[in-house]
PDB file of C-alpha atoms and ligand atoms in Angstrom:
ATOM      1  CA  MET A   1     -37.306 -13.950   3.010  1.00 49.00           C
ATOM      2  CA  SER A   2     -40.115 -13.415   0.738  1.00 54.00           C
ATOM      3  CA  SER A   3     -41.925 -10.183   2.038  1.00 56.00           C
ATOM      4  CA  LYS A   4     -45.254 -12.203   1.805  1.00 61.00           C
ATOM      5  CA  PHE A   5     -43.298 -14.174   5.284  1.00 55.00           C
ATOM      6  CA  LEU A   6     -42.496 -10.481   6.799  1.00 52.00           C
ATOM      7  CA  PHE A   7     -46.047 -10.237   6.368  1.00 55.00           C
ATOM      8  CA  ALA A   8     -47.801 -13.948   8.354  1.00 55.00           C
ATOM      9  CA  ALA A   9     -44.777 -13.052  10.950  1.00 53.00           C
ATOM     10  CA  LEU A  10     -46.252  -9.401  11.998  1.00 52.00           C
ATOM     11  CA  GLY A  11     -49.736 -10.394  11.176  1.00 49.00           C
ATOM     12  CA  LEU A  12     -49.507 -13.950  13.064  1.00 49.00           C
ATOM     13  CA  GLY A  13     -47.304 -11.537  15.899  1.00 48.00           C
ATOM     14  CA  PHE A  14     -51.056  -9.360  15.800  1.00 49.00           C
ATOM     15  CA  MET A  15     -53.023 -12.035  16.502  1.00 49.00           C
ATOM     16  CA  LEU A  16     -50.838 -13.158  19.724  1.00 48.00           C
ATOM     17  CA  ALA A  17     -51.119  -9.272  20.653  1.00 52.00           C
ATOM     18  CA  SER A  18     -54.178  -9.315  20.709  1.00 47.00           C
ATOM     19  CA  CYS A  19     -54.847 -12.616  22.606  1.00 47.00           C
ATOM     20  CA  GLY A  20     -56.999 -12.646  25.357  1.00 51.00           C
ATOM     21  CA  ASN A  21     -58.244  -8.927  25.123  1.00 52.00           C
ATOM     22  CA  GLN A  22     -62.078  -9.095  24.990  1.00 65.00           C
ATOM     23  CA  LYS A  23     -62.893  -8.876  21.575  1.00 62.00           C
ATOM     24  CA  SER A  24     -64.932  -6.593  19.438  1.00 69.00           C
ATOM     25  CA  GLU A  25     -66.621  -7.437  16.278  1.00 70.00           C
ATOM     26  CA  TYR A  26     -63.595  -5.247  15.005  1.00 61.00           C
ATOM     27  CA  ASP A  27     -61.003  -7.769  16.496  1.00 63.00           C
ATOM     28  CA  ARG A  28     -62.715 -10.454  14.818  1.00 64.00           C
ATOM     29  CA  PHE A  29     -63.219  -9.365  11.746  1.00 58.00           C
ATOM     30  CA  TYR A  30     -59.553  -8.566  11.199  1.00 58.00           C
ATOM     31  CA  GLU A  31     -58.908 -11.449  13.248  1.00 65.00           C
ATOM     32  CA  GLN A  32     -60.167 -13.377  10.991  1.00 65.00           C
ATOM     33  CA  ASP A  33     -58.452 -11.431   7.674  1.00 61.00           C
ATOM     34  CA  TYR A  34     -55.457 -11.599   9.278  1.00 57.00           C
ATOM     35  CA  LYS A  35     -55.550 -15.469   9.695  1.00 59.00           C
ATOM     36  CA  ASP A  36     -56.848 -15.967   5.743  1.00 64.00           C
ATOM     37  CA  SER A  37     -53.838 -14.288   4.985  1.00 62.00           C
ATOM     38  CA  VAL A  38     -51.783 -15.526   7.373  1.00 56.00           C
ATOM     39  CA  SER A  39     -52.120 -19.107   6.044  1.00 59.00           C
ATOM     40  CA  GLU A  40     -52.395 -18.017   2.433  1.00 66.00           C
ATOM     41  CA  ALA A  41     -49.320 -16.991   3.030  1.00 64.00           C
ATOM     42  CA  VAL A  42     -48.027 -19.942   4.102  1.00 61.00           C
ATOM     43  CA  ALA A  43     -49.616 -22.173   1.422  1.00 69.00           C
ATOM     44  CA  ASN A  44     -48.168 -20.212  -1.279  1.00 71.00           C
ATOM     45  CA  ALA A  45     -44.952 -19.307   0.816  1.00 69.00           C
ATOM     46  CA  PRO A  46     -42.104 -20.465  -2.649  1.00 66.00           C
ATOM     47  CA  GLU A  47     -39.638 -24.048  -1.468  1.00 66.00           C
ATOM     48  CA  PRO A  48     -36.546 -22.652  -1.266  1.00 59.00           C
ATOM     49  CA  ALA A  49     -34.229 -22.837  -4.595  1.00 63.00           C
ATOM     50  CA  PRO A  50     -31.561 -26.261  -4.026  1.00 63.00           C
ATOM     51  CA  GLY A  51     -28.889 -25.349  -2.018  1.00 64.00           C
ATOM     52  CA  THR A  52     -30.402 -21.658  -0.171  1.00 57.00           C
ATOM     53  CA  ARG A  53     -28.990 -21.399   2.797  1.00 59.00           C
ATOM     54  CA  THR A  54     -32.177 -21.602   4.868  1.00 56.00           C
ATOM     55  CA  PRO A  55     -32.099 -20.106   8.721  1.00 59.00           C
ATOM     56  CA  SER A  56     -32.311 -24.145  10.100  1.00 57.00           C
ATOM     57  CA  ALA A  57     -29.056 -24.242   8.436  1.00 55.00           C
ATOM     58  CA  PRO A  58     -26.910 -23.793  10.743  1.00 57.00           C
ATOM     59  CA  ALA A  59     -28.736 -26.035  13.128  1.00 57.00           C
ATOM     60  CA  GLN A  60     -27.819 -29.046  11.666  1.00 57.00           C
ATOM     61  CA  GLN A  61     -24.336 -28.927  11.879  1.00 57.00           C
ATOM     62  CA  GLN A  62     -22.249 -29.991  14.877  1.00 54.00           C
ATOM     63  CA  PRO A  63     -22.598 -28.244  18.279  1.00 56.00           C
ATOM     64  CA  ALA A  64     -20.036 -25.311  18.987  1.00 55.00           C
ATOM     65  CA  GLN A  65     -17.318 -27.622  21.085  1.00 64.00           C
ATOM     66  CA  GLU A  66     -17.316 -29.889  18.711  1.00 80.00           C
ATOM     67  CA  VAL A  67     -15.946 -28.030  15.272  1.00 90.00           C
ATOM     68  CA  HIS A  68     -12.969 -28.802  12.395  1.00 95.00           C
ATOM     69  CA  PRO A  69     -11.367 -25.763  12.819  1.00 97.00           C
ATOM     70  CA  GLY A  70     -11.284 -27.053   8.784  1.00 97.00           C
ATOM     71  CA  SER A  71     -14.987 -26.793   8.508  1.00 97.00           C
ATOM     72  CA  LYS A  72     -15.286 -23.276  10.737  1.00 97.00           C
ATOM     73  CA  LEU A  73     -12.167 -22.017   7.799  1.00 97.00           C
ATOM     74  CA  ILE A  74     -15.193 -23.375   4.842  1.00 98.00           C
ATOM     75  CA  ALA A  75     -18.091 -21.598   6.559  1.00 97.00           C
ATOM     76  CA  GLY A  76     -15.421 -18.356   6.576  1.00 96.00           C
ATOM     77  CA  SER A  77     -14.687 -19.026   3.027  1.00 96.00           C
ATOM     78  CA  ASP A  78     -16.353 -18.770  -0.165  1.00 97.00           C
ATOM     79  CA  CYS A  79     -16.503 -21.332  -0.327  1.00 98.00           C
ATOM     80  CA  THR A  80     -19.807 -22.376   1.003  1.00 97.00           C
ATOM     81  CA  ALA A  81     -21.105 -20.763  -2.445  1.00 98.00           C
ATOM     82  CA  CYS A  82     -20.467 -23.808  -4.614  1.00 98.00           C
ATOM     83  CA  HIS A  83     -19.929 -26.409  -2.298  1.00 98.00           C
ATOM     84  CA  SER A  84     -22.105 -28.473   0.429  1.00 97.00           C
ATOM     85  CA  ASN A  85     -21.689 -31.614   2.252  1.00 97.00           C
ATOM     86  CA  GLN A  86     -24.074 -33.671   1.349  1.00 96.00           C
ATOM     87  CA  GLN A  87     -24.755 -31.839  -2.161  1.00 97.00           C
ATOM     88  CA  LYS A  88     -23.320 -31.054  -5.163  1.00 97.00           C
ATOM     89  CA  LEU A  89     -24.087 -27.509  -5.800  1.00 97.00           C
ATOM     90  CA  VAL A  90     -20.962 -25.977  -8.900  1.00 98.00           C
ATOM     91  CA  GLY A  91     -19.112 -28.040  -7.339  1.00 98.00           C
ATOM     92  CA  PRO A  92     -18.931 -31.475  -5.677  1.00 98.00           C
ATOM     93  CA  ALA A  93     -20.268 -31.791  -2.179  1.00 98.00           C
ATOM     94  CA  TYR A  94     -17.334 -32.773   0.238  1.00 98.00           C
ATOM     95  CA  VAL A  95     -19.128 -36.212   0.960  1.00 97.00           C
ATOM     96  CA  GLU A  96     -17.827 -37.372  -3.189  1.00 98.00           C
ATOM     97  CA  VAL A  97     -14.654 -35.771  -2.385  1.00 98.00           C
ATOM     98  CA  ALA A  98     -14.111 -37.689   0.486  1.00 98.00           C
ATOM     99  CA  ALA A  99     -14.873 -41.356  -1.071  1.00 97.00           C
ATOM    100  CA  LYS A 100     -12.777 -39.601  -4.133  1.00 97.00           C
ATOM    101  CA  TYR A 101      -9.912 -39.869  -2.211  1.00 98.00           C
ATOM    102  CA  GLU A 102      -8.045 -41.489   0.231  1.00 96.00           C
ATOM    103  CA  GLU A 103      -7.226 -40.114   3.380  1.00 95.00           C
ATOM    104  CA  ASN A 104      -2.622 -39.752   2.403  1.00 97.00           C
ATOM    105  CA  ASP A 105      -0.245 -37.636   1.967  1.00 97.00           C
ATOM    106  CA  LYS A 106      -0.019 -37.558  -1.310  1.00 98.00           C
ATOM    107  CA  ASN A 107      -3.902 -36.655  -1.881  1.00 98.00           C
ATOM    108  CA  ARG A 108      -3.647 -34.183   0.748  1.00 98.00           C
ATOM    109  CA  GLU A 109      -0.880 -32.340  -1.405  1.00 98.00           C
ATOM    110  CA  TYR A 110      -3.078 -32.365  -4.427  1.00 98.00           C
ATOM    111  CA  LEU A 111      -5.750 -30.761  -3.125  1.00 98.00           C
ATOM    112  CA  ILE A 112      -4.360 -28.315  -1.094  1.00 98.00           C
ATOM    113  CA  GLY A 113      -2.362 -27.127  -4.321  1.00 98.00           C
ATOM    114  CA  LYS A 114      -6.197 -27.605  -5.978  1.00 98.00           C
ATOM    115  CA  ILE A 115      -7.737 -25.472  -3.055  1.00 98.00           C
ATOM    116  CA  LEU A 116      -4.748 -22.806  -4.123  1.00 98.00           C
ATOM    117  CA  GLU A 117      -4.306 -23.016  -7.631  1.00 98.00           C
ATOM    118  CA  GLY A 118      -7.894 -24.020  -8.544  1.00 98.00           C
ATOM    119  CA  GLY A 119      -8.732 -25.782 -11.874  1.00 98.00           C
ATOM    120  CA  ALA A 120     -11.275 -27.787 -13.538  1.00 98.00           C
ATOM    121  CA  GLY A 121     -11.124 -31.763 -15.638  1.00 98.00           C
ATOM    122  CA  VAL A 122     -11.880 -33.235 -12.502  1.00 98.00           C
ATOM    123  CA  TRP A 123     -15.618 -33.361 -11.446  1.00 98.00           C
ATOM    124  CA  GLY A 124     -16.883 -31.907 -14.991  1.00 97.00           C
ATOM    125  CA  GLN A 125     -15.820 -28.683 -16.979  1.00 97.00           C
ATOM    126  CA  VAL A 126     -16.931 -25.788 -14.365  1.00 97.00           C
ATOM    127  CA  PRO A 127     -13.112 -24.243 -13.136  1.00 98.00           C
ATOM    128  CA  MET A 128     -12.486 -24.007  -9.516  1.00 98.00           C
ATOM    129  CA  PRO A 129     -11.784 -20.500  -8.353  1.00 98.00           C
ATOM    130  CA  PRO A 130      -8.344 -20.533  -7.088  1.00 98.00           C
ATOM    131  CA  HIS A 131      -7.760 -18.887  -3.710  1.00 98.00           C
ATOM    132  CA  PRO A 132      -4.459 -16.755  -3.679  1.00 96.00           C
ATOM    133  CA  ASN A 133      -5.037 -15.369  -0.080  1.00 95.00           C
ATOM    134  CA  LEU A 134      -5.690 -18.447   1.971  1.00 97.00           C
ATOM    135  CA  ASN A 135      -2.254 -20.089   3.098  1.00 97.00           C
ATOM    136  CA  LYS A 136      -0.907 -23.848   2.843  1.00 97.00           C
ATOM    137  CA  ASP A 137      -1.656 -24.191   6.136  1.00 98.00           C
ATOM    138  CA  ASP A 138      -5.573 -23.167   6.319  1.00 98.00           C
ATOM    139  CA  ALA A 139      -5.936 -24.729   3.125  1.00 98.00           C
ATOM    140  CA  GLY A 140      -5.022 -27.824   4.911  1.00 98.00           C
ATOM    141  CA  LYS A 141      -7.038 -27.819   7.356  1.00 98.00           C
ATOM    142  CA  MET A 142     -10.064 -27.691   5.118  1.00 98.00           C
ATOM    143  CA  VAL A 143      -9.218 -30.724   3.232  1.00 98.00           C
ATOM    144  CA  ASP A 144      -8.997 -32.685   6.508  1.00 97.00           C
ATOM    145  CA  TYR A 145     -12.532 -31.511   7.300  1.00 98.00           C
ATOM    146  CA  ILE A 146     -12.965 -32.888   3.949  1.00 98.00           C
ATOM    147  CA  LEU A 147     -11.734 -36.167   3.977  1.00 97.00           C
ATOM    148  CA  SER A 148     -13.040 -36.194   7.362  1.00 96.00           C
ATOM    149  CA  LEU A 149     -16.314 -36.820   5.704  1.00 96.00           C
ATOM    150  CA  ASN A 150     -15.482 -39.956   4.316  1.00 85.00           C
ATOM    151  CA  ASN A 151     -16.978 -42.751   6.903  1.00 65.00           C
TER     152      ASN A 151
HETATM  153  C1  HEC B   1     -16.876 -20.711  -7.685  1.00 62.77           C
HETATM  154  C2  HEC B   1     -17.173 -21.949  -7.273  1.00 62.77           C
HETATM  155  C3  HEC B   1     -16.122 -22.149  -6.218  1.00 62.77           C
HETATM  156  C4  HEC B   1     -15.852 -22.054  -5.435  1.00 62.77           C
HETATM  157  C5  HEC B   1     -16.383 -20.376  -4.643  1.00 62.77           C
HETATM  158  C6  HEC B   1     -15.331 -22.859  -4.525  1.00 62.77           C
HETATM  159  N1  HEC B   1     -14.988 -24.046  -5.571  1.00 62.77           N
HETATM  160 FE1  HEC B   1     -14.033 -26.046  -5.200  1.00 62.77          FE
HETATM  161  N2  HEC B   1     -14.583 -26.865  -6.716  1.00 62.77           N
HETATM  162  C7  HEC B   1     -15.583 -26.141  -7.701  1.00 62.77           C
HETATM  163  C8  HEC B   1     -15.713 -26.935  -8.454  1.00 62.77           C
HETATM  164  C9  HEC B   1     -16.187 -26.171  -9.322  1.00 62.77           C
HETATM  165  C10 HEC B   1     -14.980 -28.044  -8.097  1.00 62.77           C
HETATM  166  C11 HEC B   1     -14.687 -28.429  -9.604  1.00 62.77           C
HETATM  167  C12 HEC B   1     -13.235 -28.888 -10.515  1.00 62.77           C
HETATM  168  C13 HEC B   1     -12.892 -30.237 -11.319  1.00 62.77           C
HETATM  169  O1  HEC B   1     -13.713 -30.651 -11.784  1.00 62.77           O
HETATM  170  O2  HEC B   1     -11.830 -30.085 -11.066  1.00 62.77           O
HETATM  171  C14 HEC B   1     -14.413 -27.591  -7.587  1.00 62.77           C
HETATM  172  C15 HEC B   1     -13.675 -29.052  -6.968  1.00 62.77           C
HETATM  173  C16 HEC B   1     -13.083 -29.029  -5.464  1.00 62.77           C
HETATM  174  C17 HEC B   1     -12.310 -29.850  -4.932  1.00 62.77           C
HETATM  175  C18 HEC B   1     -11.728 -31.386  -5.653  1.00 62.77           C
HETATM  176  C19 HEC B   1     -10.927 -30.853  -6.041  1.00 62.77           C
HETATM  177  C20 HEC B   1     -10.175 -31.776  -6.827  1.00 62.77           C
HETATM  178  O3  HEC B   1      -9.579 -32.150  -7.539  1.00 62.77           O
HETATM  179  O4  HEC B   1     -10.839 -33.209  -6.663  1.00 62.77           O
HETATM  180  C21 HEC B   1     -11.937 -29.126  -3.434  1.00 62.77           C
HETATM  181  C22 HEC B   1     -11.756 -30.239  -2.244  1.00 62.77           C
HETATM  182  C23 HEC B   1     -13.008 -27.954  -3.124  1.00 62.77           C
HETATM  183  N3  HEC B   1     -13.502 -28.036  -4.413  1.00 62.77           N
HETATM  184  C24 HEC B   1     -12.339 -27.563  -1.865  1.00 62.77           C
HETATM  185  C25 HEC B   1     -13.427 -25.891  -2.105  1.00 62.77           C
HETATM  186  C26 HEC B   1     -13.395 -25.558  -1.128  1.00 62.77           C
HETATM  187  C27 HEC B   1     -12.361 -25.576   0.127  1.00 62.77           C
HETATM  188  C28 HEC B   1     -12.976 -23.825  -1.481  1.00 62.77           C
HETATM  189  C29 HEC B   1     -13.137 -22.711  -0.785  1.00 62.77           C
HETATM  190  C30 HEC B   1     -11.802 -22.454  -0.173  1.00 62.77           C
HETATM  191  C31 HEC B   1     -13.523 -23.844  -2.133  1.00 62.77           C
HETATM  192  N4  HEC B   1     -14.183 -25.791  -3.415  1.00 62.77           N
HETATM  193  C32 HEC B   1     -14.568 -22.268  -3.579  1.00 62.77           C
HETATM  194  C33 HEC B   1     -16.121 -25.262  -7.585  1.00 62.77           C
HETATM  195  C34 HEC B   1     -15.818 -24.011  -6.250  1.00 62.77           C
END
């Protein structure tokens, strides 16, 4: 969150707070001043870098009651640092993984092993780190969720 944005938000608050009051020269001067700095801050706000999580990101996920248990586990783990559903980050997008692997026991076992033990060479030379603290059950739920994205 940039300090410019914070400043813009404060400026906006000031403007709103001063609405409805009878305005003095002083108010009008500062209102204009704040208005200028708000539009300037908005115009100059940097585009978020690709993969940056913005406050609106959770809203794009499914409604709370439909969240897949595997999706919750992924959200609570470090996976999100390197993976997203739709976009390649450090690792492949989950939709790409889902497109590559048919949903069957063999692929499930393989992907569980990959999450637990890590490895490289399938999508590039960057390695997927091992996850020794995850259990097989939870890794299985994550795989089920990832493979469910193939539709
Ligand atoms: C530090 C970055 C990083 C983190 C953290 C990470 N991954 Fe990965 N992941 C990768 C990379 C890089 C690959 C591609 C590996 C390869 O080419 O073999 C990958 C590949 C995968 C694949 C496909 C495996 C294959 O062989 O096709 C799955 C599934 C996956 N990750 C799931 C997860 C899950 C679930 C988590 C969290 C528990 C996670 N990843 C955490 C970087 C990461």
